[in-house]
Amino acid sequence: MRHFIVVVVLIAVVTAGIGFLLGPENILPTLASEEGAYVDQLFSMYAFVIAFFFALIVVIMLYSAVVFRRKKGDDEPGANVHGNSALEIVWTVIPLGIVLFFAGVGAVFLGDVMEAEADEMVVKVTAAQWAWRFDYPEYGVSSSELILPKDRQVLFEFESPDVIHSFWVPEFRLKQDIVPGITTSLRLKPTLAGNYTVRCAELCGLNHDYMLAPVTVMESADFDSWVTAQSVLDILLPEERGMRLAELNGCVACHTADGSSSVGPTWLGLFGSEDLLADGSTIIVDEAYLLKSILDPNSQIVEGFLADLMPKVYEDTFSQAEIEDLIAYIRSLGN
Ligand code: CUA
């Protein structure tokens, strides 16, 4: 009986200690969404179950090894045990109960997490190799950064033109795959103003690990000012509109504007320069070359770069005027 009490106390102490150490407040980043609170609750419950089974096994094993070790001079063989039906029933029924319990709690939480609120704001997210674009249909605004008002539920609708990506802001906890051909969605209500990062959580090609975008959660008055500021873009110069298009459509994921190397040629000093093509010929970079490269990227690959990396969709996704703005921007970075 004394052994039993000591073991129970040890198991309780080890469970509490490890369960606390594994808690979300110790190993996850700051929580910044209402839905994420459910994840953290489940996470702590799992942590305690994990800690309990760890303690149950390790405490009993170590206690037996130390307290019941063989005495000096005792050469008798140990007792022969042939199984214990009661024990087997117990260690089947208890885990079954635990799994069913978590299934129930998970189903209830999932229902709460997916529930829509009346004033939710729709944000359409386009994830493409290797950039994020955020459209706010309610306001007619687009952005390469995710700007959200605090305390208002957002319905994200995700689309991808190429491969599978995954939307993940660790502080919001929930994660959603973005699958070509279908629209997936996720509801989140940011609860803490601050700066975060959305990262792609699905291996999606060469620049997957750079597929990041800034996330800012702000007070709703600041959000309104941001929306207003975005709406004055019509009066920008062509090259300024071009720069914005390049950011929004992910061109900058492969083409830098500062001369550093990336998947595609840098735009700094590109216009007017002489380029050696992969087929051995040389060309002068002018409007006609840029236009051809945007619409039919494989037609004139520059020596040292790979074909088939640049999407061949821009003839359909850009208007004539947008392509002119883009070329004006690239020209402005030239010699
Ligand atoms: Cu997109 Cu990884």
mmCIF file of C-alpha atoms and ligand atoms in Angstrom:
data_model
loop_
_atom_site.group_PDB
_atom_site.id
_atom_site.type_symbol
_atom_site.label_atom_id
_atom_site.label_comp_id
_atom_site.label_asym_id
_atom_site.label_seq_id
_atom_site.Cartn_x
_atom_site.Cartn_y
_atom_site.Cartn_z
ATOM 1 C CA MET A 1 0.000 0.000 0.000
ATOM 2 C CA ARG A 2 2.890 2.354 0.838
ATOM 3 C CA HIS A 3 4.399 1.682 -2.610
ATOM 4 C CA PHE A 4 1.056 2.374 -4.243
ATOM 5 C CA ILE A 5 0.660 5.771 -2.523
ATOM 6 C CA VAL A 6 4.222 6.817 -3.329
ATOM 7 C CA VAL A 7 3.794 5.852 -7.013
ATOM 8 C CA VAL A 8 0.449 7.686 -7.309
ATOM 9 C CA VAL A 9 1.936 10.844 -5.779
ATOM 10 C CA LEU A 10 4.990 10.663 -8.080
ATOM 11 C CA ILE A 11 2.775 10.188 -11.149
ATOM 12 C CA ALA A 12 0.635 13.183 -10.149
ATOM 13 C CA VAL A 13 3.692 15.413 -9.640
ATOM 14 C CA VAL A 14 5.397 14.395 -12.906
ATOM 15 C CA THR A 15 2.111 14.776 -14.850
ATOM 16 C CA ALA A 16 1.516 18.277 -13.495
ATOM 17 C CA GLY A 17 5.111 19.354 -14.150
ATOM 18 C CA ILE A 18 5.391 18.037 -17.707
ATOM 19 C CA GLY A 19 1.826 19.025 -18.573
ATOM 20 C CA PHE A 20 2.625 22.586 -17.555
ATOM 21 C CA LEU A 21 5.945 22.648 -19.429
ATOM 22 C CA LEU A 22 4.234 21.451 -22.634
ATOM 23 C CA GLY A 23 1.413 24.012 -22.299
ATOM 24 C CA PRO A 24 0.631 26.384 -25.210
ATOM 25 C CA GLU A 25 1.760 29.425 -23.192
ATOM 26 C CA ASN A 26 5.230 27.883 -23.012
ATOM 27 C CA ILE A 27 5.771 26.530 -26.501
ATOM 28 C CA LEU A 28 3.443 28.415 -28.899
ATOM 29 C CA PRO A 29 3.715 32.083 -30.010
ATOM 30 C CA THR A 30 1.315 34.698 -28.565
ATOM 31 C CA LEU A 31 -2.329 33.902 -29.302
ATOM 32 C CA ALA A 32 -3.920 36.554 -31.556
ATOM 33 C CA SER A 33 -7.277 35.140 -32.712
ATOM 34 C CA GLU A 34 -10.555 34.107 -31.117
ATOM 35 C CA GLU A 35 -10.638 30.749 -32.944
ATOM 36 C CA GLY A 36 -7.065 30.028 -31.871
ATOM 37 C CA ALA A 37 -8.228 29.874 -28.241
ATOM 38 C CA TYR A 38 -9.970 26.564 -29.024
ATOM 39 C CA VAL A 39 -6.747 25.193 -30.443
ATOM 40 C CA ASP A 40 -4.878 26.214 -27.303
ATOM 41 C CA GLN A 41 -7.492 24.574 -25.053
ATOM 42 C CA LEU A 42 -7.220 21.308 -26.980
ATOM 43 C CA PHE A 43 -3.454 21.659 -26.976
ATOM 44 C CA SER A 44 -3.320 21.888 -23.173
ATOM 45 C CA MET A 45 -5.646 18.914 -22.762
ATOM 46 C CA TYR A 46 -3.439 16.838 -25.071
ATOM 47 C CA ALA A 47 -0.352 18.026 -23.192
ATOM 48 C CA PHE A 48 -1.764 16.693 -19.902
ATOM 49 C CA VAL A 49 -2.826 13.371 -21.403
ATOM 50 C CA ILE A 50 0.625 12.964 -22.954
ATOM 51 C CA ALA A 51 2.274 13.929 -19.650
ATOM 52 C CA PHE A 52 0.069 11.472 -17.714
ATOM 53 C CA PHE A 53 0.926 8.463 -19.879
ATOM 54 C CA PHE A 54 4.585 9.408 -19.893
ATOM 55 C CA ALA A 55 4.508 9.606 -16.071
ATOM 56 C CA LEU A 56 2.494 6.384 -15.724
ATOM 57 C CA ILE A 57 5.042 4.380 -17.696
ATOM 58 C CA VAL A 58 8.297 6.033 -16.658
ATOM 59 C CA VAL A 59 7.502 6.416 -12.922
ATOM 60 C CA ILE A 60 6.372 2.780 -12.533
ATOM 61 C CA MET A 61 9.322 1.518 -14.553
ATOM 62 C CA LEU A 62 11.962 3.522 -12.667
ATOM 63 C CA TYR A 63 10.304 2.908 -9.276
ATOM 64 C CA SER A 64 10.261 -0.862 -9.890
ATOM 65 C CA ALA A 65 13.830 -0.863 -11.160
ATOM 66 C CA VAL A 66 15.084 0.973 -8.097
ATOM 67 C CA VAL A 67 12.884 -0.303 -5.245
ATOM 68 C CA PHE A 68 12.342 -3.907 -6.354
ATOM 69 C CA ARG A 69 15.812 -4.589 -7.705
ATOM 70 C CA ARG A 70 17.335 -8.012 -6.975
ATOM 71 C CA LYS A 71 18.773 -8.388 -3.474
ATOM 72 C CA LYS A 72 22.360 -9.581 -3.104
ATOM 73 C CA GLY A 73 22.521 -13.399 -3.055
ATOM 74 C CA ASP A 74 18.959 -13.851 -4.348
ATOM 75 C CA ASP A 75 19.308 -16.208 -7.331
ATOM 76 C CA GLU A 76 15.671 -17.419 -7.495
ATOM 77 C CA PRO A 77 13.941 -16.913 -10.887
ATOM 78 C CA GLY A 78 11.175 -14.295 -10.871
ATOM 79 C CA ALA A 79 7.449 -15.123 -10.753
ATOM 80 C CA ASN A 80 6.017 -16.431 -14.044
ATOM 81 C CA VAL A 81 3.166 -14.171 -15.226
ATOM 82 C CA HIS A 82 0.689 -15.481 -17.838
ATOM 83 C CA GLY A 83 -1.312 -12.335 -18.582
ATOM 84 C CA ASN A 84 -4.032 -10.458 -16.778
ATOM 85 C CA SER A 85 -7.451 -10.124 -18.421
ATOM 86 C CA ALA A 86 -8.638 -7.370 -16.095
ATOM 87 C CA LEU A 87 -5.557 -5.274 -16.880
ATOM 88 C CA GLU A 88 -5.980 -5.782 -20.620
ATOM 89 C CA ILE A 89 -9.607 -4.681 -20.483
ATOM 90 C CA VAL A 90 -8.619 -1.572 -18.508
ATOM 91 C CA TRP A 91 -5.856 -0.539 -20.911
ATOM 92 C CA THR A 92 -8.175 -0.983 -23.871
ATOM 93 C CA VAL A 93 -11.207 0.791 -22.449
ATOM 94 C CA ILE A 94 -9.388 3.831 -21.032
ATOM 95 C CA PRO A 95 -7.591 4.830 -24.279
ATOM 96 C CA LEU A 96 -10.807 4.194 -26.226
ATOM 97 C CA GLY A 97 -12.627 6.534 -23.850
ATOM 98 C CA ILE A 98 -9.924 9.177 -24.240
ATOM 99 C CA VAL A 99 -10.017 9.021 -28.048
ATOM 100 C CA LEU A 100 -13.832 9.290 -28.052
ATOM 101 C CA PHE A 101 -13.667 12.186 -25.593
ATOM 102 C CA PHE A 102 -11.273 14.127 -27.832
ATOM 103 C CA ALA A 103 -13.348 13.336 -30.924
ATOM 104 C CA GLY A 104 -16.390 14.827 -29.135
ATOM 105 C CA VAL A 105 -14.558 17.924 -27.906
ATOM 106 C CA GLY A 106 -12.956 18.388 -31.350
ATOM 107 C CA ALA A 107 -16.332 18.195 -33.111
ATOM 108 C CA VAL A 108 -17.882 20.763 -30.759
ATOM 109 C CA PHE A 109 -14.900 23.130 -31.147
ATOM 110 C CA LEU A 110 -14.896 22.717 -34.927
ATOM 111 C CA GLY A 111 -18.547 23.778 -35.020
ATOM 112 C CA ASP A 112 -17.713 26.903 -32.991
ATOM 113 C CA VAL A 113 -14.667 27.753 -35.101
ATOM 114 C CA MET A 114 -16.614 27.543 -38.372
ATOM 115 C CA GLU A 115 -19.582 29.562 -37.162
ATOM 116 C CA ALA A 116 -20.192 32.798 -39.125
ATOM 117 C CA GLU A 117 -20.816 36.184 -37.513
ATOM 118 C CA ALA A 118 -23.175 38.702 -39.098
ATOM 119 C CA ASP A 119 -20.633 41.440 -39.906
ATOM 120 C CA GLU A 120 -17.874 39.221 -41.261
ATOM 121 C CA MET A 121 -15.548 40.689 -43.874
ATOM 122 C CA VAL A 122 -14.563 38.658 -46.935
ATOM 123 C CA VAL A 123 -10.898 38.632 -47.962
ATOM 124 C CA LYS A 124 -10.020 36.755 -51.144
ATOM 125 C CA VAL A 125 -6.546 35.294 -50.958
ATOM 126 C CA THR A 126 -4.615 34.259 -54.043
ATOM 127 C CA ALA A 127 -1.545 32.176 -53.321
ATOM 128 C CA ALA A 128 0.739 31.667 -56.314
ATOM 129 C CA GLN A 129 4.347 30.619 -56.704
ATOM 130 C CA TRP A 130 5.629 32.455 -54.623
ATOM 131 C CA ALA A 131 3.574 35.360 -53.436
ATOM 132 C CA TRP A 132 0.367 36.312 -51.670
ATOM 133 C CA ARG A 133 -2.333 38.636 -52.926
ATOM 134 C CA PHE A 134 -5.242 39.874 -50.786
ATOM 135 C CA ASP A 135 -8.420 41.320 -52.336
ATOM 136 C CA TYR A 136 -11.105 43.076 -50.301
ATOM 137 C CA PRO A 137 -14.252 42.934 -52.495
ATOM 138 C CA GLU A 138 -16.289 44.952 -49.985
ATOM 139 C CA TYR A 139 -13.918 47.913 -50.452
ATOM 140 C CA GLY A 140 -12.574 47.335 -53.972
ATOM 141 C CA VAL A 141 -9.043 47.268 -52.597
ATOM 142 C CA SER A 142 -6.124 44.881 -53.249
ATOM 143 C CA SER A 143 -2.897 44.477 -51.334
ATOM 144 C CA SER A 144 0.254 42.399 -51.128
ATOM 145 C CA GLU A 145 0.115 42.766 -47.343
ATOM 146 C CA LEU A 146 -2.676 41.360 -45.196
ATOM 147 C CA ILE A 147 -4.210 44.258 -43.250
ATOM 148 C CA LEU A 148 -7.013 43.333 -40.828
ATOM 149 C CA PRO A 149 -9.182 45.233 -38.370
ATOM 150 C CA LYS A 150 -9.133 43.978 -34.784
ATOM 151 C CA ASP A 151 -12.236 42.219 -33.405
ATOM 152 C CA ARG A 152 -14.009 41.707 -36.730
ATOM 153 C CA GLN A 153 -14.447 38.233 -38.139
ATOM 154 C CA VAL A 154 -12.823 37.613 -41.518
ATOM 155 C CA LEU A 155 -13.912 34.955 -44.006
ATOM 156 C CA PHE A 156 -10.861 34.055 -46.081
ATOM 157 C CA GLU A 157 -11.531 32.523 -49.489
ATOM 158 C CA PHE A 158 -8.432 30.900 -50.919
ATOM 159 C CA GLU A 159 -7.481 30.204 -54.518
ATOM 160 C CA SER A 160 -4.318 29.047 -56.235
ATOM 161 C CA PRO A 161 -3.550 29.207 -59.973
ATOM 162 C CA ASP A 162 -0.691 26.711 -59.813
ATOM 163 C CA VAL A 163 0.091 24.222 -57.009
ATOM 164 C CA ILE A 164 -1.012 23.534 -53.430
ATOM 165 C CA HIS A 165 -0.029 26.192 -50.886
ATOM 166 C CA SER A 166 -1.076 26.565 -47.254
ATOM 167 C CA PHE A 167 -2.089 29.689 -45.335
ATOM 168 C CA TRP A 168 -0.581 29.843 -41.865
ATOM 169 C CA VAL A 169 -0.188 32.671 -39.378
ATOM 170 C CA PRO A 170 1.151 30.891 -36.268
ATOM 171 C CA GLU A 171 -0.367 33.498 -33.910
ATOM 172 C CA PHE A 172 -3.830 32.779 -35.394
ATOM 173 C CA ARG A 173 -3.183 29.019 -34.945
ATOM 174 C CA LEU A 174 -5.474 27.722 -37.717
ATOM 175 C CA LYS A 175 -4.014 26.592 -41.016
ATOM 176 C CA GLN A 176 -5.743 26.075 -44.365
ATOM 177 C CA ASP A 177 -4.573 24.369 -47.547
ATOM 178 C CA ILE A 178 -5.037 26.269 -50.814
ATOM 179 C CA VAL A 179 -5.810 23.869 -53.641
ATOM 180 C CA PRO A 180 -5.861 24.663 -57.385
ATOM 181 C CA GLY A 181 -9.315 24.242 -58.910
ATOM 182 C CA ILE A 182 -11.358 24.677 -55.730
ATOM 183 C CA THR A 183 -12.031 27.494 -53.280
ATOM 184 C CA THR A 184 -11.201 26.678 -49.687
ATOM 185 C CA SER A 185 -12.097 28.940 -46.775
ATOM 186 C CA LEU A 186 -11.325 29.753 -43.162
ATOM 187 C CA ARG A 187 -12.825 32.089 -40.561
ATOM 188 C CA LEU A 188 -10.653 34.049 -38.162
ATOM 189 C CA LYS A 189 -11.277 36.923 -35.794
ATOM 190 C CA PRO A 190 -8.040 38.738 -34.871
ATOM 191 C CA THR A 191 -8.047 39.768 -31.214
ATOM 192 C CA LEU A 192 -4.648 41.350 -30.740
ATOM 193 C CA ALA A 193 -3.268 44.330 -32.693
ATOM 194 C CA GLY A 194 0.255 43.736 -33.921
ATOM 195 C CA ASN A 195 2.536 42.640 -36.742
ATOM 196 C CA TYR A 196 2.658 39.014 -37.807
ATOM 197 C CA THR A 197 3.729 37.009 -40.853
ATOM 198 C CA VAL A 198 1.720 34.708 -43.063
ATOM 199 C CA ARG A 199 3.890 31.868 -44.266
ATOM 200 C CA CYS A 200 3.231 29.161 -46.807
ATOM 201 C CA ALA A 201 3.087 25.824 -44.975
ATOM 202 C CA GLU A 202 3.131 23.527 -48.009
ATOM 203 C CA LEU A 203 6.280 22.749 -49.985
ATOM 204 C CA CYS A 204 5.429 24.458 -53.292
ATOM 205 C CA GLY A 205 8.637 24.711 -55.290
ATOM 206 C CA LEU A 206 11.913 26.588 -55.496
ATOM 207 C CA ASN A 207 11.059 29.706 -53.465
ATOM 208 C CA HIS A 208 8.624 28.084 -51.020
ATOM 209 C CA ASP A 209 10.610 29.219 -47.993
ATOM 210 C CA TYR A 210 10.450 32.866 -49.135
ATOM 211 C CA MET A 211 6.680 32.785 -49.612
ATOM 212 C CA LEU A 212 5.919 35.192 -46.794
ATOM 213 C CA ALA A 213 3.730 38.275 -46.466
ATOM 214 C CA PRO A 214 3.406 40.788 -43.638
ATOM 215 C CA VAL A 215 0.188 40.725 -41.581
ATOM 216 C CA THR A 216 -0.944 43.761 -39.613
ATOM 217 C CA VAL A 217 -3.893 43.717 -37.222
ATOM 218 C CA MET A 218 -5.005 47.271 -36.401
ATOM 219 C CA GLU A 219 -7.820 49.153 -34.667
ATOM 220 C CA SER A 220 -10.867 49.489 -36.935
ATOM 221 C CA ALA A 221 -10.423 53.292 -37.293
ATOM 222 C CA ASP A 222 -6.865 52.734 -38.572
ATOM 223 C CA PHE A 223 -8.162 50.065 -40.932
ATOM 224 C CA ASP A 224 -10.674 52.543 -42.394
ATOM 225 C CA SER A 225 -7.870 55.065 -42.996
ATOM 226 C CA TRP A 226 -5.816 52.363 -44.710
ATOM 227 C CA VAL A 227 -8.733 51.526 -47.032
ATOM 228 C CA THR A 228 -9.129 55.214 -47.904
ATOM 229 C CA ALA A 229 -5.406 55.551 -48.614
ATOM 230 C CA GLN A 230 -5.538 52.558 -50.979
ATOM 231 C CA SER A 231 -8.330 54.113 -53.014
ATOM 232 C CA VAL A 232 -6.247 57.051 -54.314
ATOM 233 C CA LEU A 233 -4.150 54.783 -56.538
ATOM 234 C CA ASP A 234 -5.851 55.812 -59.774
ATOM 235 C CA ILE A 235 -3.861 59.025 -59.884
ATOM 236 C CA LEU A 236 -0.475 57.291 -59.705
ATOM 237 C CA LEU A 237 2.109 57.470 -62.511
ATOM 238 C CA PRO A 238 2.294 54.436 -64.857
ATOM 239 C CA GLU A 239 5.565 53.219 -63.300
ATOM 240 C CA GLU A 240 4.053 53.531 -59.797
ATOM 241 C CA ARG A 241 1.042 51.508 -60.861
ATOM 242 C CA GLY A 242 3.445 49.031 -62.466
ATOM 243 C CA MET A 243 5.375 48.654 -59.213
ATOM 244 C CA ARG A 244 2.151 47.929 -57.372
ATOM 245 C CA LEU A 245 1.078 45.376 -59.962
ATOM 246 C CA ALA A 246 4.474 43.670 -59.667
ATOM 247 C CA GLU A 247 4.015 43.396 -55.891
ATOM 248 C CA LEU A 248 0.377 42.307 -56.074
ATOM 249 C CA ASN A 249 0.938 39.627 -58.672
ATOM 250 C CA GLY A 250 4.034 38.154 -57.146
ATOM 251 C CA CYS A 251 6.447 39.233 -59.928
ATOM 252 C CA VAL A 252 8.770 40.485 -57.175
ATOM 253 C CA ALA A 253 9.034 36.966 -55.777
ATOM 254 C CA CYS A 254 11.372 36.155 -58.686
ATOM 255 C CA HIS A 255 12.522 39.540 -60.056
ATOM 256 C CA THR A 256 14.279 41.887 -57.655
ATOM 257 C CA ALA A 257 14.482 45.659 -58.106
ATOM 258 C CA ASP A 258 17.799 46.049 -56.290
ATOM 259 C CA GLY A 259 20.177 44.050 -58.466
ATOM 260 C CA SER A 260 20.289 40.973 -56.230
ATOM 261 C CA SER A 261 19.943 37.620 -57.935
ATOM 262 C CA SER A 262 16.823 35.466 -57.704
ATOM 263 C CA VAL A 263 14.890 32.929 -59.750
ATOM 264 C CA GLY A 264 14.543 35.409 -62.643
ATOM 265 C CA PRO A 265 16.730 38.296 -63.887
ATOM 266 C CA THR A 266 16.771 41.410 -61.700
ATOM 267 C CA TRP A 267 14.986 44.444 -63.145
ATOM 268 C CA LEU A 268 17.612 46.903 -61.926
ATOM 269 C CA GLY A 269 19.522 48.117 -64.953
ATOM 270 C CA LEU A 270 17.721 45.597 -67.181
ATOM 271 C CA PHE A 271 16.058 47.969 -69.615
ATOM 272 C CA GLY A 272 18.450 49.056 -72.368
ATOM 273 C CA SER A 273 21.041 46.436 -71.442
ATOM 274 C CA GLU A 274 22.395 43.799 -73.797
ATOM 275 C CA ASP A 275 21.500 40.234 -72.797
ATOM 276 C CA LEU A 276 22.916 36.910 -73.898
ATOM 277 C CA LEU A 277 20.144 34.411 -74.522
ATOM 278 C CA ALA A 278 20.327 30.690 -73.867
ATOM 279 C CA ASP A 279 20.346 29.999 -77.629
ATOM 280 C CA GLY A 280 23.597 32.007 -77.997
ATOM 281 C CA SER A 281 22.100 35.122 -79.585
ATOM 282 C CA THR A 282 22.182 38.559 -77.970
ATOM 283 C CA ILE A 283 19.348 41.075 -77.693
ATOM 284 C CA ILE A 284 18.882 44.625 -76.438
ATOM 285 C CA VAL A 285 16.178 44.740 -73.744
ATOM 286 C CA ASP A 286 13.440 47.032 -75.051
ATOM 287 C CA GLU A 287 9.639 47.254 -74.813
ATOM 288 C CA ALA A 288 9.129 44.588 -77.478
ATOM 289 C CA TYR A 289 11.410 42.116 -75.682
ATOM 290 C CA LEU A 290 9.716 42.731 -72.312
ATOM 291 C CA LEU A 291 6.247 42.350 -73.829
ATOM 292 C CA LYS A 292 7.219 39.061 -75.471
ATOM 293 C CA SER A 293 8.819 37.806 -72.240
ATOM 294 C CA ILE A 294 5.707 38.571 -70.180
ATOM 295 C CA LEU A 295 3.288 36.943 -72.623
ATOM 296 C CA ASP A 296 5.476 34.029 -73.743
ATOM 297 C CA PRO A 297 8.168 33.566 -71.093
ATOM 298 C CA ASN A 298 9.897 30.584 -72.681
ATOM 299 C CA SER A 299 10.475 32.276 -76.041
ATOM 300 C CA GLN A 300 13.666 34.148 -75.076
ATOM 301 C CA ILE A 301 15.304 32.683 -71.983
ATOM 302 C CA VAL A 302 18.337 34.614 -70.753
ATOM 303 C CA GLU A 303 21.549 32.559 -70.398
ATOM 304 C CA GLY A 304 21.905 31.238 -66.840
ATOM 305 C CA PHE A 305 18.150 31.103 -66.059
ATOM 306 C CA LEU A 306 15.729 28.187 -66.270
ATOM 307 C CA ALA A 307 12.813 27.840 -68.661
ATOM 308 C CA ASP A 308 9.312 26.833 -67.448
ATOM 309 C CA LEU A 309 9.583 28.633 -64.095
ATOM 310 C CA MET A 310 7.614 31.727 -65.035
ATOM 311 C CA PRO A 311 3.823 31.252 -65.229
ATOM 312 C CA LYS A 312 2.372 31.497 -68.726
ATOM 313 C CA VAL A 313 -0.887 33.066 -67.597
ATOM 314 C CA TYR A 314 -0.220 36.777 -67.933
ATOM 315 C CA GLU A 315 -1.789 37.127 -71.364
ATOM 316 C CA ASP A 316 -5.085 36.217 -69.670
ATOM 317 C CA THR A 317 -4.629 37.768 -66.230
ATOM 318 C CA PHE A 318 -3.212 41.194 -67.193
ATOM 319 C CA SER A 319 -5.007 43.814 -69.253
ATOM 320 C CA GLN A 320 -3.192 45.652 -72.036
ATOM 321 C CA ALA A 321 -3.000 48.771 -69.827
ATOM 322 C CA GLU A 322 -1.576 46.769 -66.903
ATOM 323 C CA ILE A 323 1.154 45.295 -69.070
ATOM 324 C CA GLU A 324 2.052 48.796 -70.259
ATOM 325 C CA ASP A 325 2.271 49.939 -66.620
ATOM 326 C CA LEU A 326 4.492 46.979 -65.759
ATOM 327 C CA ILE A 327 6.809 47.687 -68.677
ATOM 328 C CA ALA A 328 6.902 51.365 -67.672
ATOM 329 C CA TYR A 329 8.017 50.283 -64.204
ATOM 330 C CA ILE A 330 10.745 47.976 -65.531
ATOM 331 C CA ARG A 331 11.871 50.750 -67.902
ATOM 332 C CA SER A 332 12.122 53.158 -64.948
ATOM 333 C CA LEU A 333 14.592 50.756 -63.303
ATOM 334 C CA GLY A 334 16.734 50.568 -66.439
ATOM 335 C CA ASN A 335 19.915 52.351 -67.386
HETATM 336 CU CU1 CUA B 1 3.515 28.244 -51.409
HETATM 337 CU CU2 CUA B 1 5.008 26.898 -50.129
#
